[in-house]
Short mmCIF file of N, CA and C in Angstrom, two decimals:
data_model
loop_
_atom_site.label_atom_id
_atom_site.label_comp_id
_atom_site.label_asym_id
_atom_site.label_seq_id
_atom_site.Cartn_x
_atom_site.Cartn_y
_atom_site.Cartn_z
N GLN A 18 179.35 153.53 -41.83
CA GLN A 18 179.62 154.59 -42.77
C GLN A 18 180.58 155.62 -42.19
N GLN A 19 180.36 155.98 -40.92
CA GLN A 19 181.19 157.02 -40.32
C GLN A 19 181.92 156.51 -39.08
N ASP A 20 181.24 156.59 -37.94
CA ASP A 20 181.90 156.30 -36.67
C ASP A 20 180.89 155.65 -35.74
N GLU A 21 181.05 154.37 -35.47
CA GLU A 21 180.19 153.65 -34.54
C GLU A 21 181.02 153.27 -33.32
N ARG A 22 180.48 153.54 -32.14
CA ARG A 22 181.21 153.24 -30.91
C ARG A 22 180.31 152.55 -29.91
N GLY A 23 180.74 151.38 -29.45
CA GLY A 23 180.03 150.69 -28.38
C GLY A 23 180.26 151.42 -27.07
N ARG A 24 179.21 151.49 -26.24
CA ARG A 24 179.32 152.24 -24.98
C ARG A 24 179.11 151.36 -23.75
N ARG A 25 178.09 150.48 -23.76
CA ARG A 25 177.79 149.71 -22.56
C ARG A 25 176.84 148.57 -22.92
N VAL A 26 176.88 147.50 -22.13
CA VAL A 26 175.93 146.39 -22.23
C VAL A 26 175.17 146.37 -20.90
N VAL A 27 173.83 146.38 -20.98
CA VAL A 27 172.98 146.40 -19.79
C VAL A 27 172.14 145.13 -19.77
N GLN A 28 172.19 144.40 -18.65
CA GLN A 28 171.40 143.19 -18.48
C GLN A 28 169.93 143.55 -18.29
N LEU A 29 169.04 142.89 -19.05
CA LEU A 29 167.60 143.09 -18.93
C LEU A 29 166.96 141.82 -18.37
N SER A 30 165.68 141.89 -18.09
CA SER A 30 164.99 140.72 -17.53
C SER A 30 164.91 139.60 -18.56
N GLY A 31 164.77 138.38 -18.06
CA GLY A 31 164.63 137.23 -18.94
C GLY A 31 165.90 136.88 -19.69
N GLY A 32 167.04 137.46 -19.31
CA GLY A 32 168.30 137.13 -19.96
C GLY A 32 168.65 138.01 -21.15
N ASP A 33 167.75 138.89 -21.57
CA ASP A 33 168.05 139.81 -22.67
C ASP A 33 169.11 140.82 -22.25
N VAL A 34 169.77 141.42 -23.22
CA VAL A 34 170.71 142.51 -22.98
C VAL A 34 170.37 143.66 -23.91
N LEU A 35 170.71 144.86 -23.46
CA LEU A 35 170.58 146.06 -24.27
C LEU A 35 171.99 146.58 -24.53
N VAL A 36 172.36 146.68 -25.80
CA VAL A 36 173.68 147.17 -26.19
C VAL A 36 173.53 148.64 -26.56
N LEU A 37 174.27 149.50 -25.84
CA LEU A 37 174.24 150.94 -26.09
C LEU A 37 175.43 151.32 -26.94
N SER A 38 175.17 152.00 -28.04
CA SER A 38 176.22 152.45 -28.95
C SER A 38 175.90 153.86 -29.43
N ALA A 39 176.86 154.49 -30.05
CA ALA A 39 176.65 155.77 -30.72
C ALA A 39 177.03 155.57 -32.19
N THR A 40 176.28 156.24 -33.08
CA THR A 40 176.57 156.13 -34.50
C THR A 40 176.52 157.50 -35.16
N ASN A 41 177.42 157.70 -36.12
CA ASN A 41 177.40 158.88 -36.98
C ASN A 41 176.88 158.52 -38.36
N SER A 42 176.52 157.28 -38.58
CA SER A 42 176.03 156.84 -39.89
C SER A 42 174.58 157.28 -40.06
N THR A 43 174.40 158.58 -40.11
CA THR A 43 173.09 159.19 -40.21
C THR A 43 173.06 160.12 -41.41
N ASP A 44 171.88 160.52 -41.80
CA ASP A 44 171.75 161.41 -42.96
C ASP A 44 172.48 162.73 -42.77
N ASP A 45 172.52 163.25 -41.54
CA ASP A 45 173.17 164.54 -41.30
C ASP A 45 174.54 164.40 -40.63
N TYR A 46 175.04 163.18 -40.53
CA TYR A 46 176.37 162.89 -39.98
C TYR A 46 176.54 163.37 -38.54
N THR A 47 175.44 163.45 -37.78
CA THR A 47 175.54 163.79 -36.37
C THR A 47 175.27 162.54 -35.54
N PRO A 48 175.91 162.43 -34.38
CA PRO A 48 175.76 161.22 -33.56
C PRO A 48 174.34 161.04 -33.02
N HIS A 49 173.91 159.81 -32.98
CA HIS A 49 172.66 159.40 -32.36
C HIS A 49 172.95 158.18 -31.50
N ALA A 50 172.14 157.99 -30.47
CA ALA A 50 172.24 156.77 -29.69
C ALA A 50 171.70 155.63 -30.56
N TRP A 51 172.38 154.52 -30.54
CA TRP A 51 172.00 153.36 -31.34
C TRP A 51 171.86 152.20 -30.37
N LEU A 52 170.66 151.67 -30.23
CA LEU A 52 170.37 150.65 -29.24
C LEU A 52 170.01 149.33 -29.92
N HIS A 53 170.51 148.24 -29.36
CA HIS A 53 170.22 146.89 -29.87
C HIS A 53 169.78 146.03 -28.68
N ARG A 54 168.58 145.46 -28.78
CA ARG A 54 168.15 144.50 -27.77
C ARG A 54 168.40 143.11 -28.33
N MET A 55 169.06 142.27 -27.53
CA MET A 55 169.38 140.90 -27.95
C MET A 55 168.85 139.93 -26.92
N ASP A 56 168.42 138.76 -27.38
CA ASP A 56 167.92 137.76 -26.45
C ASP A 56 169.10 137.01 -25.83
N SER A 57 168.80 136.03 -24.97
CA SER A 57 169.85 135.33 -24.23
C SER A 57 170.77 134.52 -25.13
N ALA A 58 170.39 134.28 -26.38
CA ALA A 58 171.25 133.58 -27.33
C ALA A 58 171.95 134.56 -28.28
N ALA A 59 171.92 135.85 -27.95
CA ALA A 59 172.54 136.93 -28.73
C ALA A 59 171.88 137.12 -30.10
N ASN A 60 170.62 136.73 -30.22
CA ASN A 60 169.86 137.00 -31.44
C ASN A 60 169.22 138.38 -31.33
N PRO A 61 169.27 139.18 -32.40
CA PRO A 61 168.65 140.51 -32.35
C PRO A 61 167.14 140.41 -32.13
N VAL A 62 166.63 141.23 -31.21
CA VAL A 62 165.19 141.35 -30.97
C VAL A 62 164.69 142.61 -31.67
N TRP A 63 165.40 143.73 -31.47
CA TRP A 63 165.13 144.97 -32.19
C TRP A 63 166.33 145.90 -32.07
N SER A 64 166.37 146.90 -32.94
CA SER A 64 167.36 147.97 -32.82
C SER A 64 166.65 149.27 -33.18
N THR A 65 167.13 150.35 -32.59
CA THR A 65 166.54 151.66 -32.84
C THR A 65 167.59 152.73 -32.58
N THR A 66 167.34 153.92 -33.07
CA THR A 66 168.20 155.05 -32.75
C THR A 66 167.37 156.08 -31.99
N ILE A 67 168.05 156.84 -31.15
CA ILE A 67 167.44 157.98 -30.47
C ILE A 67 168.14 159.21 -31.01
N GLU A 68 167.35 160.12 -31.57
CA GLU A 68 167.90 161.34 -32.15
C GLU A 68 167.57 162.51 -31.25
N ASP A 69 168.58 163.21 -30.80
CA ASP A 69 168.40 164.41 -30.00
C ASP A 69 169.46 165.39 -30.44
N GLU A 70 169.05 166.43 -31.10
CA GLU A 70 170.03 167.37 -31.64
C GLU A 70 170.40 168.40 -30.58
N PRO A 71 171.60 168.84 -30.58
CA PRO A 71 172.73 168.24 -31.30
C PRO A 71 173.46 167.22 -30.43
N LEU A 72 173.92 166.19 -31.02
CA LEU A 72 174.80 165.18 -30.42
C LEU A 72 174.16 164.42 -29.26
N LEU A 73 174.19 163.13 -29.35
CA LEU A 73 173.71 162.28 -28.27
C LEU A 73 174.58 161.04 -28.19
N GLN A 74 175.02 160.74 -26.98
CA GLN A 74 175.75 159.50 -26.72
C GLN A 74 175.07 158.80 -25.55
N PRO A 75 174.69 157.54 -25.72
CA PRO A 75 174.09 156.83 -24.59
C PRO A 75 175.16 156.51 -23.55
N VAL A 76 174.77 156.55 -22.29
CA VAL A 76 175.72 156.32 -21.20
C VAL A 76 175.33 155.09 -20.38
N ASP A 77 174.04 154.95 -20.08
CA ASP A 77 173.57 153.86 -19.23
C ASP A 77 172.08 153.66 -19.49
N ALA A 78 171.52 152.59 -18.97
CA ALA A 78 170.09 152.33 -19.13
C ALA A 78 169.58 151.47 -17.98
N VAL A 79 168.29 151.58 -17.72
CA VAL A 79 167.62 150.74 -16.72
C VAL A 79 166.31 150.24 -17.31
N GLU A 80 165.92 149.05 -16.84
CA GLU A 80 164.63 148.49 -17.24
C GLU A 80 163.68 148.61 -16.05
N HIS A 81 162.47 149.08 -16.31
CA HIS A 81 161.43 149.21 -15.29
C HIS A 81 160.72 147.87 -15.12
N ALA A 82 160.01 147.71 -14.02
CA ALA A 82 159.28 146.47 -13.75
C ALA A 82 158.23 146.20 -14.82
N ASP A 83 157.68 147.26 -15.43
CA ASP A 83 156.64 147.09 -16.46
C ASP A 83 157.22 146.91 -17.87
N GLY A 84 158.55 146.76 -17.98
CA GLY A 84 159.19 146.52 -19.26
C GLY A 84 159.67 147.77 -19.98
N LEU A 85 159.31 148.96 -19.50
CA LEU A 85 159.84 150.18 -20.10
C LEU A 85 161.35 150.23 -19.88
N ILE A 86 162.05 150.91 -20.76
CA ILE A 86 163.50 151.08 -20.65
C ILE A 86 163.80 152.57 -20.71
N THR A 87 164.61 153.05 -19.76
CA THR A 87 165.05 154.44 -19.80
C THR A 87 166.55 154.47 -20.03
N VAL A 88 166.95 155.22 -21.04
CA VAL A 88 168.36 155.37 -21.42
C VAL A 88 168.83 156.74 -20.94
N LEU A 89 169.94 156.78 -20.22
CA LEU A 89 170.58 158.03 -19.83
C LEU A 89 171.59 158.38 -20.92
N GLY A 90 171.50 159.59 -21.43
CA GLY A 90 172.40 160.01 -22.49
C GLY A 90 173.05 161.35 -22.20
N MET A 91 174.14 161.61 -22.90
CA MET A 91 174.84 162.90 -22.83
C MET A 91 174.54 163.64 -24.12
N ARG A 92 174.05 164.87 -23.97
CA ARG A 92 173.70 165.67 -25.13
C ARG A 92 174.45 166.99 -25.08
N PHE A 93 174.80 167.51 -26.25
CA PHE A 93 175.50 168.79 -26.33
C PHE A 93 174.47 169.88 -26.43
N GLY A 94 174.40 170.73 -25.39
CA GLY A 94 173.39 171.78 -25.35
C GLY A 94 173.83 173.08 -26.00
N GLY A 95 174.99 173.12 -26.61
CA GLY A 95 175.50 174.34 -27.23
C GLY A 95 176.71 174.84 -26.46
N VAL A 96 177.43 175.75 -27.05
CA VAL A 96 178.67 176.25 -26.46
C VAL A 96 178.42 176.86 -25.08
N ALA A 97 177.35 177.62 -24.93
CA ALA A 97 177.08 178.27 -23.65
C ALA A 97 176.61 177.26 -22.60
N GLN A 98 175.93 176.21 -23.01
CA GLN A 98 175.40 175.25 -22.06
C GLN A 98 176.22 173.99 -21.94
N ALA A 99 177.17 173.78 -22.84
CA ALA A 99 178.05 172.60 -22.83
C ALA A 99 177.24 171.32 -22.89
N TYR A 100 177.61 170.29 -22.09
CA TYR A 100 176.91 169.01 -22.11
C TYR A 100 175.83 168.96 -21.04
N ASP A 101 174.73 168.33 -21.37
CA ASP A 101 173.60 168.14 -20.45
C ASP A 101 173.28 166.66 -20.37
N TRP A 102 172.37 166.30 -19.45
CA TRP A 102 171.90 164.94 -19.29
C TRP A 102 170.55 164.81 -19.96
N GLY A 103 170.27 163.67 -20.55
CA GLY A 103 168.97 163.41 -21.14
C GLY A 103 168.51 162.01 -20.78
N TRP A 104 167.21 161.85 -20.49
CA TRP A 104 166.62 160.55 -20.20
C TRP A 104 165.61 160.26 -21.29
N TYR A 105 165.71 159.10 -21.93
CA TYR A 105 164.89 158.73 -23.07
C TYR A 105 164.22 157.40 -22.75
N THR A 106 162.89 157.40 -22.68
CA THR A 106 162.16 156.21 -22.28
C THR A 106 161.51 155.56 -23.48
N LEU A 107 161.69 154.24 -23.58
CA LEU A 107 161.17 153.43 -24.68
C LEU A 107 160.28 152.34 -24.11
N ASN A 108 159.37 151.83 -24.92
CA ASN A 108 158.62 150.66 -24.47
C ASN A 108 159.45 149.41 -24.74
N SER A 109 158.94 148.25 -24.38
CA SER A 109 159.72 147.01 -24.50
C SER A 109 159.99 146.61 -25.94
N ASP A 110 159.29 147.23 -26.91
CA ASP A 110 159.53 146.98 -28.33
C ASP A 110 160.51 147.98 -28.94
N GLY A 111 161.04 148.91 -28.13
CA GLY A 111 162.01 149.89 -28.62
C GLY A 111 161.38 151.14 -29.19
N ASP A 112 160.07 151.32 -29.01
CA ASP A 112 159.40 152.53 -29.51
C ASP A 112 159.58 153.66 -28.50
N PHE A 113 159.92 154.85 -29.01
CA PHE A 113 160.17 156.03 -28.18
C PHE A 113 158.88 156.50 -27.52
N LEU A 114 158.96 156.81 -26.20
CA LEU A 114 157.78 157.29 -25.46
C LEU A 114 157.95 158.70 -24.92
N ALA A 115 159.10 159.00 -24.29
CA ALA A 115 159.25 160.30 -23.62
C ALA A 115 160.72 160.66 -23.47
N GLU A 116 160.98 161.96 -23.30
CA GLU A 116 162.34 162.41 -23.00
C GLU A 116 162.29 163.54 -21.98
N THR A 117 163.36 163.62 -21.19
CA THR A 117 163.52 164.66 -20.18
C THR A 117 164.97 165.10 -20.22
N HIS A 118 165.22 166.40 -20.06
CA HIS A 118 166.58 166.94 -20.04
C HIS A 118 166.86 167.66 -18.74
N TRP A 119 168.12 167.69 -18.35
CA TRP A 119 168.56 168.44 -17.18
C TRP A 119 169.98 168.92 -17.45
N GLY A 120 170.30 170.12 -16.96
CA GLY A 120 171.66 170.60 -17.06
C GLY A 120 171.79 171.99 -16.47
N THR A 121 173.02 172.32 -16.12
CA THR A 121 173.32 173.66 -15.63
C THR A 121 173.92 174.43 -16.80
N ASP A 122 174.42 175.61 -16.55
CA ASP A 122 175.07 176.39 -17.60
C ASP A 122 176.51 175.95 -17.83
N ALA A 123 176.93 174.91 -17.12
CA ALA A 123 178.30 174.40 -17.23
C ALA A 123 178.26 172.99 -17.82
N TRP A 124 179.42 172.35 -17.87
CA TRP A 124 179.51 170.97 -18.34
C TRP A 124 178.90 170.05 -17.30
N ASP A 125 177.97 169.21 -17.74
CA ASP A 125 177.34 168.19 -16.89
C ASP A 125 177.50 166.85 -17.59
N LEU A 126 178.28 165.96 -17.00
CA LEU A 126 178.65 164.70 -17.65
C LEU A 126 178.03 163.52 -16.92
N PRO A 127 177.03 162.85 -17.49
CA PRO A 127 176.37 161.73 -16.82
C PRO A 127 177.23 160.47 -16.84
N VAL A 128 177.05 159.62 -15.82
CA VAL A 128 177.82 158.38 -15.72
C VAL A 128 176.94 157.16 -15.53
N ARG A 129 175.97 157.22 -14.59
CA ARG A 129 175.21 156.02 -14.23
C ARG A 129 173.78 156.41 -13.86
N THR A 130 172.84 155.53 -14.16
CA THR A 130 171.45 155.71 -13.73
C THR A 130 170.96 154.41 -13.10
N MET A 131 170.12 154.54 -12.05
CA MET A 131 169.62 153.38 -11.31
C MET A 131 168.17 153.63 -10.95
N LEU A 132 167.35 152.60 -11.05
CA LEU A 132 165.96 152.69 -10.65
C LEU A 132 165.82 152.03 -9.28
N ARG A 133 165.37 152.81 -8.30
CA ARG A 133 165.25 152.29 -6.93
C ARG A 133 164.01 152.88 -6.28
N ASN A 134 163.12 152.00 -5.78
CA ASN A 134 161.90 152.42 -5.10
C ASN A 134 161.11 153.43 -5.93
N ASP A 135 160.92 153.14 -7.21
CA ASP A 135 160.15 153.98 -8.14
C ASP A 135 160.77 155.35 -8.38
N THR A 136 162.04 155.52 -8.03
CA THR A 136 162.75 156.78 -8.29
C THR A 136 163.94 156.48 -9.19
N LEU A 137 164.12 157.31 -10.20
CA LEU A 137 165.26 157.17 -11.12
C LEU A 137 166.38 158.07 -10.62
N TRP A 138 167.45 157.45 -10.14
CA TRP A 138 168.62 158.17 -9.64
C TRP A 138 169.68 158.19 -10.73
N SER A 139 170.29 159.35 -10.96
CA SER A 139 171.37 159.46 -11.95
C SER A 139 172.53 160.20 -11.31
N VAL A 140 173.74 159.76 -11.64
CA VAL A 140 174.95 160.30 -11.03
C VAL A 140 175.94 160.67 -12.13
N GLY A 141 176.64 161.76 -11.92
CA GLY A 141 177.65 162.19 -12.87
C GLY A 141 178.47 163.32 -12.29
N THR A 142 179.17 164.04 -13.17
CA THR A 142 180.01 165.16 -12.78
C THR A 142 179.41 166.45 -13.32
N SER A 143 179.38 167.49 -12.49
CA SER A 143 178.93 168.80 -12.94
C SER A 143 180.01 169.82 -12.63
N TYR A 144 180.18 170.76 -13.53
CA TYR A 144 181.14 171.85 -13.34
C TYR A 144 180.43 173.16 -13.01
N SER A 145 179.22 173.07 -12.47
CA SER A 145 178.42 174.26 -12.19
C SER A 145 179.05 175.18 -11.14
N THR A 146 179.90 174.64 -10.26
CA THR A 146 180.56 175.46 -9.25
C THR A 146 181.96 175.89 -9.69
N GLY A 147 182.36 175.51 -10.87
CA GLY A 147 183.69 175.84 -11.37
C GLY A 147 184.62 174.65 -11.36
N ALA A 148 184.59 173.86 -10.31
CA ALA A 148 185.38 172.63 -10.24
C ALA A 148 184.44 171.45 -10.46
N GLY A 149 184.98 170.32 -10.79
CA GLY A 149 184.14 169.14 -10.96
C GLY A 149 183.58 168.67 -9.63
N ASP A 150 182.28 168.43 -9.59
CA ASP A 150 181.61 167.95 -8.38
C ASP A 150 180.80 166.71 -8.72
N ALA A 151 180.74 165.77 -7.77
CA ALA A 151 179.84 164.63 -7.92
C ALA A 151 178.42 165.16 -7.78
N TRP A 152 177.55 164.81 -8.74
CA TRP A 152 176.21 165.37 -8.78
C TRP A 152 175.19 164.24 -8.90
N VAL A 153 174.08 164.38 -8.20
CA VAL A 153 173.02 163.38 -8.22
C VAL A 153 171.70 164.06 -8.58
N THR A 154 170.91 163.39 -9.43
CA THR A 154 169.55 163.84 -9.70
C THR A 154 168.60 162.69 -9.37
N ALA A 155 167.37 163.05 -9.02
CA ALA A 155 166.33 162.05 -8.77
C ALA A 155 165.07 162.48 -9.51
N HIS A 156 164.46 161.53 -10.19
CA HIS A 156 163.23 161.77 -10.95
C HIS A 156 162.19 160.73 -10.56
N VAL A 157 160.92 161.12 -10.64
CA VAL A 157 159.82 160.18 -10.49
C VAL A 157 158.99 160.21 -11.76
N TRP A 158 158.35 159.09 -12.07
CA TRP A 158 157.55 158.94 -13.29
C TRP A 158 156.15 159.52 -13.03
N VAL A 159 155.82 160.61 -13.71
CA VAL A 159 154.54 161.29 -13.53
C VAL A 159 153.96 161.60 -14.90
N ASN A 160 152.72 161.18 -15.14
CA ASN A 160 152.04 161.48 -16.41
C ASN A 160 152.88 161.12 -17.63
N GLU A 161 153.43 159.90 -17.61
CA GLU A 161 154.19 159.36 -18.75
C GLU A 161 155.49 160.11 -19.05
N ALA A 162 156.09 160.75 -18.04
CA ALA A 162 157.39 161.43 -18.22
C ALA A 162 158.11 161.49 -16.87
N TRP A 163 159.43 161.68 -16.91
CA TRP A 163 160.21 161.82 -15.69
C TRP A 163 160.13 163.25 -15.19
N SER A 164 159.85 163.40 -13.91
CA SER A 164 159.75 164.72 -13.28
C SER A 164 160.86 164.84 -12.24
N LEU A 165 161.66 165.91 -12.32
CA LEU A 165 162.79 166.13 -11.42
C LEU A 165 162.28 166.45 -10.01
N VAL A 166 162.80 165.70 -9.02
CA VAL A 166 162.44 165.97 -7.62
C VAL A 166 163.66 166.38 -6.80
N HIS A 167 164.87 166.17 -7.33
CA HIS A 167 166.08 166.55 -6.60
C HIS A 167 167.27 166.64 -7.55
N SER A 168 168.12 167.64 -7.34
CA SER A 168 169.44 167.66 -7.99
C SER A 168 170.38 168.41 -7.06
N GLY A 169 171.61 167.91 -6.95
CA GLY A 169 172.57 168.58 -6.10
C GLY A 169 173.88 167.82 -5.99
N ALA A 170 174.88 168.54 -5.49
CA ALA A 170 176.21 167.96 -5.30
C ALA A 170 176.19 167.05 -4.08
N VAL A 171 177.02 166.00 -4.12
CA VAL A 171 177.19 165.11 -2.97
C VAL A 171 178.64 165.20 -2.52
N GLY A 172 178.84 165.07 -1.22
CA GLY A 172 180.20 165.18 -0.70
C GLY A 172 180.64 166.64 -0.71
N SER A 173 181.80 166.88 -0.18
CA SER A 173 182.31 168.25 -0.20
C SER A 173 183.83 168.22 -0.24
N THR A 174 184.36 168.76 -1.29
CA THR A 174 185.80 168.91 -1.42
C THR A 174 186.04 170.10 -2.34
N SER A 175 187.11 170.81 -2.11
CA SER A 175 187.44 171.93 -2.98
C SER A 175 188.23 171.46 -4.20
N LEU A 176 188.59 170.17 -4.22
CA LEU A 176 189.35 169.62 -5.33
C LEU A 176 188.40 169.16 -6.44
N GLU A 177 188.92 169.04 -7.63
CA GLU A 177 188.11 168.59 -8.76
C GLU A 177 187.85 167.09 -8.67
N GLU A 178 186.57 166.72 -8.72
CA GLU A 178 186.14 165.32 -8.65
C GLU A 178 185.52 164.91 -9.98
N HIS A 179 185.78 163.68 -10.38
CA HIS A 179 185.13 163.09 -11.55
C HIS A 179 184.44 161.82 -11.09
N VAL A 180 183.13 161.72 -11.35
CA VAL A 180 182.41 160.51 -11.00
C VAL A 180 182.84 159.40 -11.96
N VAL A 181 183.18 158.25 -11.40
CA VAL A 181 183.61 157.10 -12.18
C VAL A 181 182.48 156.07 -12.28
N ASP A 182 181.77 155.83 -11.17
CA ASP A 182 180.69 154.86 -11.15
C ASP A 182 179.86 155.07 -9.89
N ALA A 183 178.73 154.39 -9.81
CA ALA A 183 177.87 154.48 -8.63
C ALA A 183 177.04 153.21 -8.54
N ALA A 184 176.62 152.88 -7.32
CA ALA A 184 175.78 151.71 -7.09
C ALA A 184 175.11 151.87 -5.73
N TYR A 185 174.03 151.16 -5.55
CA TYR A 185 173.38 151.10 -4.24
C TYR A 185 173.92 149.91 -3.47
N MET A 186 174.20 150.13 -2.18
CA MET A 186 174.57 149.07 -1.25
C MET A 186 173.57 149.18 -0.12
N GLY A 187 172.56 148.29 -0.11
CA GLY A 187 171.47 148.44 0.85
C GLY A 187 170.71 149.72 0.53
N ASP A 188 170.59 150.59 1.52
CA ASP A 188 169.90 151.88 1.31
C ASP A 188 170.87 153.03 1.05
N THR A 189 172.14 152.71 0.86
CA THR A 189 173.15 153.74 0.69
C THR A 189 173.60 153.84 -0.76
N LEU A 190 173.60 155.05 -1.29
CA LEU A 190 174.12 155.29 -2.63
C LEU A 190 175.63 155.52 -2.53
N LEU A 191 176.40 154.62 -3.14
CA LEU A 191 177.86 154.76 -3.17
C LEU A 191 178.26 155.43 -4.47
N VAL A 192 179.08 156.46 -4.38
CA VAL A 192 179.55 157.17 -5.56
C VAL A 192 181.07 157.11 -5.57
N LEU A 193 181.62 156.48 -6.61
CA LEU A 193 183.07 156.36 -6.76
C LEU A 193 183.56 157.53 -7.59
N THR A 194 184.53 158.27 -7.05
CA THR A 194 185.07 159.41 -7.78
C THR A 194 186.59 159.30 -7.85
N SER A 195 187.15 160.01 -8.80
CA SER A 195 188.59 160.22 -8.80
C SER A 195 188.79 161.71 -8.55
N ILE A 196 189.74 162.03 -7.70
CA ILE A 196 189.99 163.43 -7.33
C ILE A 196 191.29 163.87 -7.97
N LEU A 197 191.21 165.00 -8.64
CA LEU A 197 192.40 165.57 -9.29
C LEU A 197 192.98 166.64 -8.40
N GLU A 198 194.21 166.42 -8.00
CA GLU A 198 194.86 167.42 -7.17
C GLU A 198 195.75 168.29 -8.05
N PRO A 199 195.81 169.60 -7.72
CA PRO A 199 196.62 170.50 -8.55
C PRO A 199 198.09 170.16 -8.51
#
């Protein structure tokens, strides 16, 4: 009806995939995350939307060992708060279970989330210091919700950095950035 945009395909256990999209085809014409789980033969298993006002775009997702799925999204927190990060946890049938938000008073742009040793690590760019900085958060699952245990900048440069991607290599978190020089 309006504007649908594919964002990412995430491999799930058993050969299933989770397709992350954003849609404006809603009653109030505001974007929502639109998720589709497909089996290994690309047959639909379920689809659902995540509504978080105002504005939500899914960025990445991880599947837990118990079948839960957590989607990392970018949400607009208002002019004063700009963009924030949101984590939305669903059960294996796509039913919504919990949400957690994090953000500074500046633009915070999420890029990647990874589940490692029962900790949910998320990486993105934050403008909380004025320039773009690579930023990492860590959450643990407590009482059916994500609880923040760490957030902070990684690396040190006075130049503007944009996080492009991240991955674990052994026990080391690698963060790929692009640096903008004046």
